[in-house]
């Protein structure tokens, strides 16, 4: 076991990928000499050279489009999009091309491209630097979407994404890049399947489902609830597409109450999908309606008021209170 | 829109659109690069200081082959249009008028080169040995592709304009990396005697309308930045559905290449010999590691954009007439006959071959089977996906319910829907 930050764990995961497969390469703006704006690729250019760690022109569609071409030639590109709000110039390539290439070729072609996107708020930044667009991609069949919440997952998930034959978007919780934790670099252990949810804390009164940046928030809320005598189960979803509904269903069948929290706007978000599915799967186990906690239906607000926008411990506890009141 | 303002012959030196020509010259700070033409509309063969050398590589058999290909694909186009009119295809995208641009460029590529078409490159597909009946699967509505690109190095058609251009550049960047990996492996093995893989390049097709898309710009930036072995082949057929090329650009499209730092060549797209020469030159250059080239094949879409289009609403028949006089097949026929390289028997045989192809395509299209939606479930992801598995299981159960309702006789036939 080694202790490191999420950013360092991804860096190590990328190093292992580049070292392990000569056909893998990194592509993105400022990822070379600078090591990425978050230094996630720090040192990799010096170690692997400019053909493997490619500083690209400033062009998101170009990055993703050329990555598709490289993958058609048998390469394994890992693209970095600098910030969540800048992925949209590449949205067309991701949704109309990358997601559909395997299907439209009747299974003859595979495009195992990985796209890393730092996402979410809480860093006090300016417009387009704090968004949570995961639902926009999750709605598109053909893509897989995962998000680590701790260094161990971060180390393994990036490698698992590269190993996957389908295109994978890895949403990285940017405000947790400096979160430290233990990484077992020898074995993924329980993280062997990146598409399986983890029960982080067991409970009996309610289930809170979260992912990425909100995981520490949900754990803190569960601790606070315990002081009031409520036993809350916390699930780290880890994979947004596919969603591990079996783990969530089993938990709700035990607790009878479900709260889903994410930073993205509540309307049309992943929380709604989970609420609907669980209502179908575990209707008779539910003691209360599924309650969603999320961002508001507005463009991500200015940094000075983002504390009011982002779900926090109190917002999760308020939802818990409502669920328990039924 | 009056005939004198039509952009049909812009920059071609006929003076029909002097104002635009003068404007382009002013913008460029001088006249545009001359258009490469070897075979004139009257069937006479001219010379070019660079490209005549390439034309001289063509023997009589190859020239007859060009004609046969162009005639065959035109006949195919007529047949596919008819099939659409008969309700057998949902849509058809005619190529008539662009045969020389496609056959000339397609025949210049080598088997190891990889081609990224847009959706009108039926002639290029022919040169890559794609079964033309397979080309119709997409238009018949039984596939979103229809052929395996790995068999012919001819990629699937792309309907999102210009989306294939960055794919082509990325693929070309992959070729560069393959060469480095192979060189390193050979060095490590000490296998100097092992023959190297033939050098490859990529050709990507797009139209004058698509040239306005951001992906074309980004692709050219990437291609230039990494000196990728890619040939951008723009068929300027003058109309992006109803919007003329004058709305896409104020200067010849080929001149844009200078801004990216690689050569741009405008070629008479109705001159199969010139198109072949220019493309062969560009591909050889790319394979040798000298980087990208933009070729603008100056041609014309004689018919509609698709069978859903109505060109009479936006252009004059006089314009079509001007271009019919530059017909790519007629000018090569004139040359072949004048030079005694082909006779009536040859042209009769070509016609018969075209009819045979049309009959094959007609029959095969009628016989194309509707796929089972289960193939879509199977091909959405490469690896197992729980949501797909869950929805497929539901579909199977739902379908089985209909089989039970239909009774044992229908159930035995397997007709579950």
XYZ file of N, CA and C in Angstrom, chain A residues 22-23 25 51 54-57 59-63 65-66 68-70 72-73 75 92-93 96-97 101-110 140-144 163-166 241-242 277 281, chain B residues 116 138 143-150 155-160 163 166-167 169-171 173-175 177-178 180-181 184 215 218 221-222 225-226 378-387 390-391:
288
model
N 2.882 -0.511 -25.782
C 3.502 0.484 -26.680
C 2.520 1.151 -27.629
N 1.312 0.633 -27.731
C 0.323 1.238 -28.628
C -0.590 2.213 -27.883
N -1.253 5.833 -25.943
C -0.680 7.185 -25.976
C -1.653 8.165 -25.335
N 5.855 11.265 -28.901
C 4.926 10.439 -29.677
C 3.910 9.738 -28.784
N 1.216 13.383 -26.267
C 1.107 14.298 -27.397
C 0.426 15.604 -26.982
N 1.179 16.670 -27.018
C 0.584 17.995 -26.843
C -0.137 18.341 -28.141
N -1.439 18.477 -28.073
C -2.218 18.687 -29.296
C -2.533 20.166 -29.501
N -2.937 20.508 -30.711
C -3.498 21.850 -30.912
C -4.751 22.030 -30.031
N -8.054 22.110 -29.770
C -9.171 21.740 -30.631
C -9.778 20.437 -30.127
N -10.874 20.540 -29.384
C -11.429 19.340 -28.745
C -11.969 18.342 -29.765
N -12.634 18.853 -30.799
C -13.141 17.928 -31.812
C -11.974 17.243 -32.522
N -10.917 18.012 -32.737
C -9.721 17.452 -33.369
C -9.077 16.390 -32.497
N -9.030 16.623 -31.211
C -8.416 15.644 -30.302
C -9.198 14.340 -30.344
N -11.561 13.389 -32.526
C -11.654 12.833 -33.878
C -10.389 12.110 -34.298
N -9.232 12.706 -34.015
C -7.987 12.025 -34.392
C -7.763 10.791 -33.510
N -10.085 8.843 -32.550
C -10.898 7.796 -33.192
C -10.106 7.175 -34.343
N -9.471 8.026 -35.138
C -8.666 7.511 -36.255
C -7.509 6.652 -35.778
N -6.846 7.096 -34.731
C -5.739 6.309 -34.176
C -6.239 4.958 -33.671
N -8.793 3.338 -34.767
C -9.116 2.491 -35.931
C -7.855 1.837 -36.487
N -6.719 2.455 -36.253
C -5.440 1.904 -36.707
C -4.816 0.989 -35.647
N -4.470 1.765 -32.187
C -3.840 2.429 -31.042
C -4.852 2.641 -29.920
N -19.898 16.424 -30.569
C -20.307 15.779 -31.820
C -19.484 14.518 -32.083
N -18.179 14.618 -31.970
C -17.336 13.451 -32.237
C -17.627 12.330 -31.236
N -21.803 11.284 -31.937
C -22.227 10.784 -33.263
C -21.217 9.820 -33.875
N -19.975 9.864 -33.420
C -18.953 9.013 -34.050
C -18.428 7.947 -33.095
N -19.530 3.956 -33.642
C -18.697 3.313 -34.669
C -18.831 1.788 -34.640
N -18.843 1.214 -33.455
C -18.939 -0.247 -33.356
C -20.284 -0.727 -33.889
N -21.324 -0.043 -33.498
C -22.664 -0.443 -33.901
C -22.874 -0.289 -35.403
N -22.470 0.861 -35.964
C -22.751 1.104 -37.378
C -21.872 0.259 -38.292
N -20.794 -0.283 -37.726
C -19.963 -1.179 -38.534
C -20.387 -2.631 -38.344
N -21.569 -2.825 -37.766
C -22.069 -4.185 -37.501
C -21.075 -5.002 -36.688
N -20.375 -4.331 -35.805
C -19.453 -5.030 -34.916
C -18.064 -5.251 -35.493
N -17.823 -4.766 -36.708
C -16.513 -5.005 -37.336
C -15.409 -4.105 -36.799
N -15.768 -2.911 -36.346
C -14.760 -1.961 -35.881
C -14.921 -1.696 -34.388
N -13.804 -1.522 -33.717
C -13.849 -1.108 -32.317
C -13.039 0.177 -32.177
N -26.247 8.545 -24.115
C -25.821 8.048 -25.426
C -25.332 6.607 -25.316
N -26.053 5.707 -25.977
C -25.648 4.301 -25.978
C -24.327 4.147 -26.723
N -23.511 3.247 -26.233
C -22.213 3.005 -26.867
C -21.058 3.534 -26.041
N -21.369 4.424 -25.102
C -20.321 4.970 -24.231
C -20.408 4.321 -22.859
N -19.270 4.235 -22.200
C -19.226 3.840 -20.793
C -18.667 5.018 -20.004
N -8.063 -0.733 -20.939
C -8.202 -2.153 -21.298
C -9.558 -2.465 -21.928
N -10.549 -1.630 -21.661
C -11.911 -1.894 -22.149
C -11.969 -1.683 -23.660
N -12.646 -2.562 -24.342
C -12.759 -2.454 -25.805
C -13.770 -1.396 -26.249
N -14.611 -0.957 -25.333
C -15.577 0.103 -25.645
C -14.970 1.459 -25.300
N -22.436 4.750 -16.391
C -22.983 3.973 -17.510
C -22.047 2.800 -17.784
N -22.456 1.577 -17.488
C -23.755 1.196 -16.927
C -23.837 1.527 -15.444
N -35.818 3.654 -11.945
C -35.491 2.219 -11.986
C -35.785 1.552 -10.644
N -38.097 -1.520 -9.670
C -37.508 -2.758 -9.161
C -37.877 -3.052 -7.717
N -11.169 7.341 -46.351
C -12.333 7.773 -45.581
C -13.267 8.551 -46.516
N -27.142 0.641 -46.589
C -27.453 1.812 -45.772
C -28.693 2.531 -46.314
N -28.896 -1.444 -42.692
C -27.623 -1.315 -41.983
C -27.260 0.163 -41.917
N -26.481 0.529 -40.929
C -25.925 1.889 -40.906
C -24.539 1.911 -41.538
N -24.075 0.741 -41.962
C -22.797 0.641 -42.653
C -23.033 -0.215 -43.887
N -22.660 -1.473 -43.791
C -22.991 -2.373 -44.900
C -21.836 -3.208 -45.387
N -20.619 -2.772 -45.086
C -19.464 -3.561 -45.506
C -18.421 -3.478 -44.397
N -17.459 -4.401 -44.469
C -16.404 -4.391 -43.465
C -15.205 -3.610 -44.008
N -14.936 -2.431 -43.455
C -13.840 -1.608 -43.985
C -12.491 -2.315 -43.979
N -12.345 -3.287 -43.108
C -11.054 -3.993 -43.037
C -10.788 -4.808 -44.302
N -13.427 2.994 -45.700
C -14.206 3.174 -44.474
C -15.695 3.320 -44.784
N -16.491 3.265 -43.736
C -17.938 3.434 -43.890
C -18.267 4.873 -44.279
N -19.400 5.030 -44.933
C -19.879 6.380 -45.239
C -20.165 7.122 -43.927
N -19.927 8.422 -43.928
C -20.216 9.248 -42.749
C -21.211 10.325 -43.147
N -22.313 10.378 -42.434
C -23.375 11.327 -42.789
C -23.230 12.668 -42.077
N -22.554 12.683 -40.935
C -22.302 13.954 -40.249
C -21.162 14.633 -40.999
N -17.136 14.899 -40.289
C -16.733 14.188 -39.067
C -15.626 13.176 -39.339
N -11.151 14.344 -39.165
C -10.163 14.081 -38.110
C -9.850 12.595 -37.952
N -10.814 11.729 -38.274
C -10.525 10.290 -38.195
C -9.381 9.948 -39.156
N -7.018 11.902 -40.253
C -5.727 12.412 -39.770
C -5.204 11.519 -38.647
N -6.094 11.119 -37.747
C -5.675 10.224 -36.662
C -5.169 8.902 -37.210
N -5.855 8.378 -38.218
C -5.426 7.126 -38.828
C -4.036 7.290 -39.448
N -1.810 9.433 -38.491
C -0.859 9.509 -37.376
C -0.525 8.103 -36.873
N -1.496 7.207 -36.962
C -1.256 5.810 -36.596
C -0.281 5.152 -37.557
N -0.424 5.467 -38.845
C 0.522 4.924 -39.845
C 1.946 5.376 -39.513
N 3.139 6.090 -36.627
C 3.595 5.360 -35.446
C 3.923 3.908 -35.783
N 3.124 3.319 -36.672
C 3.405 1.941 -37.098
C 4.804 1.843 -37.697
N 7.372 3.731 -37.122
C 8.397 3.860 -36.072
C 8.508 2.560 -35.264
N 7.345 2.002 -34.911
C 7.359 0.758 -34.130
C 8.028 -0.366 -34.935
N 11.752 0.147 -35.026
C 12.364 -0.226 -33.738
C 12.421 -1.742 -33.578
N -14.582 20.828 -38.303
C -13.736 19.623 -38.292
C -12.699 19.633 -39.413
N -9.899 21.874 -38.104
C -9.126 21.207 -37.045
C -8.278 20.076 -37.629
N -5.233 21.492 -39.301
C -4.256 21.940 -38.298
C -3.485 20.735 -37.750
N -4.215 19.685 -37.390
C -3.555 18.484 -36.852
C -2.634 17.863 -37.907
N 0.418 19.992 -38.159
C 1.228 19.950 -36.935
C 2.077 18.686 -36.870
N 1.484 17.569 -37.297
C 2.184 16.291 -37.159
C 2.690 15.754 -38.505
N -26.636 -6.673 -29.934
C -25.314 -7.319 -29.846
C -24.175 -6.357 -30.146
N -24.441 -5.348 -30.973
C -23.334 -4.506 -31.454
C -23.259 -3.117 -30.820
N -24.112 -2.841 -29.848
C -24.032 -1.515 -29.222
C -22.726 -1.373 -28.451
N -22.353 -2.423 -27.752
C -21.078 -2.440 -27.017
C -20.269 -3.659 -27.457
N -18.975 -3.584 -27.257
C -18.120 -4.742 -27.535
C -18.235 -5.728 -26.377
N -18.128 -5.193 -25.176
C -18.146 -6.050 -23.986
C -19.560 -6.098 -23.397
N -19.802 -7.118 -22.595
C -21.137 -7.317 -22.013
C -21.569 -6.077 -21.233
N -22.851 -5.729 -21.369
C -23.372 -4.520 -20.737
C -24.701 -4.865 -20.061
N -24.810 -4.682 -18.762
C -26.006 -5.149 -18.052
C -27.311 -4.514 -18.531
N -27.295 -3.241 -18.912
C -28.535 -2.605 -19.355
C -29.002 -3.205 -20.681
N -30.388 -6.593 -19.964
C -31.703 -6.510 -19.313
C -32.785 -6.182 -20.350
N -32.495 -5.225 -21.216
C -33.503 -4.826 -22.201
C -33.717 -5.918 -23.251
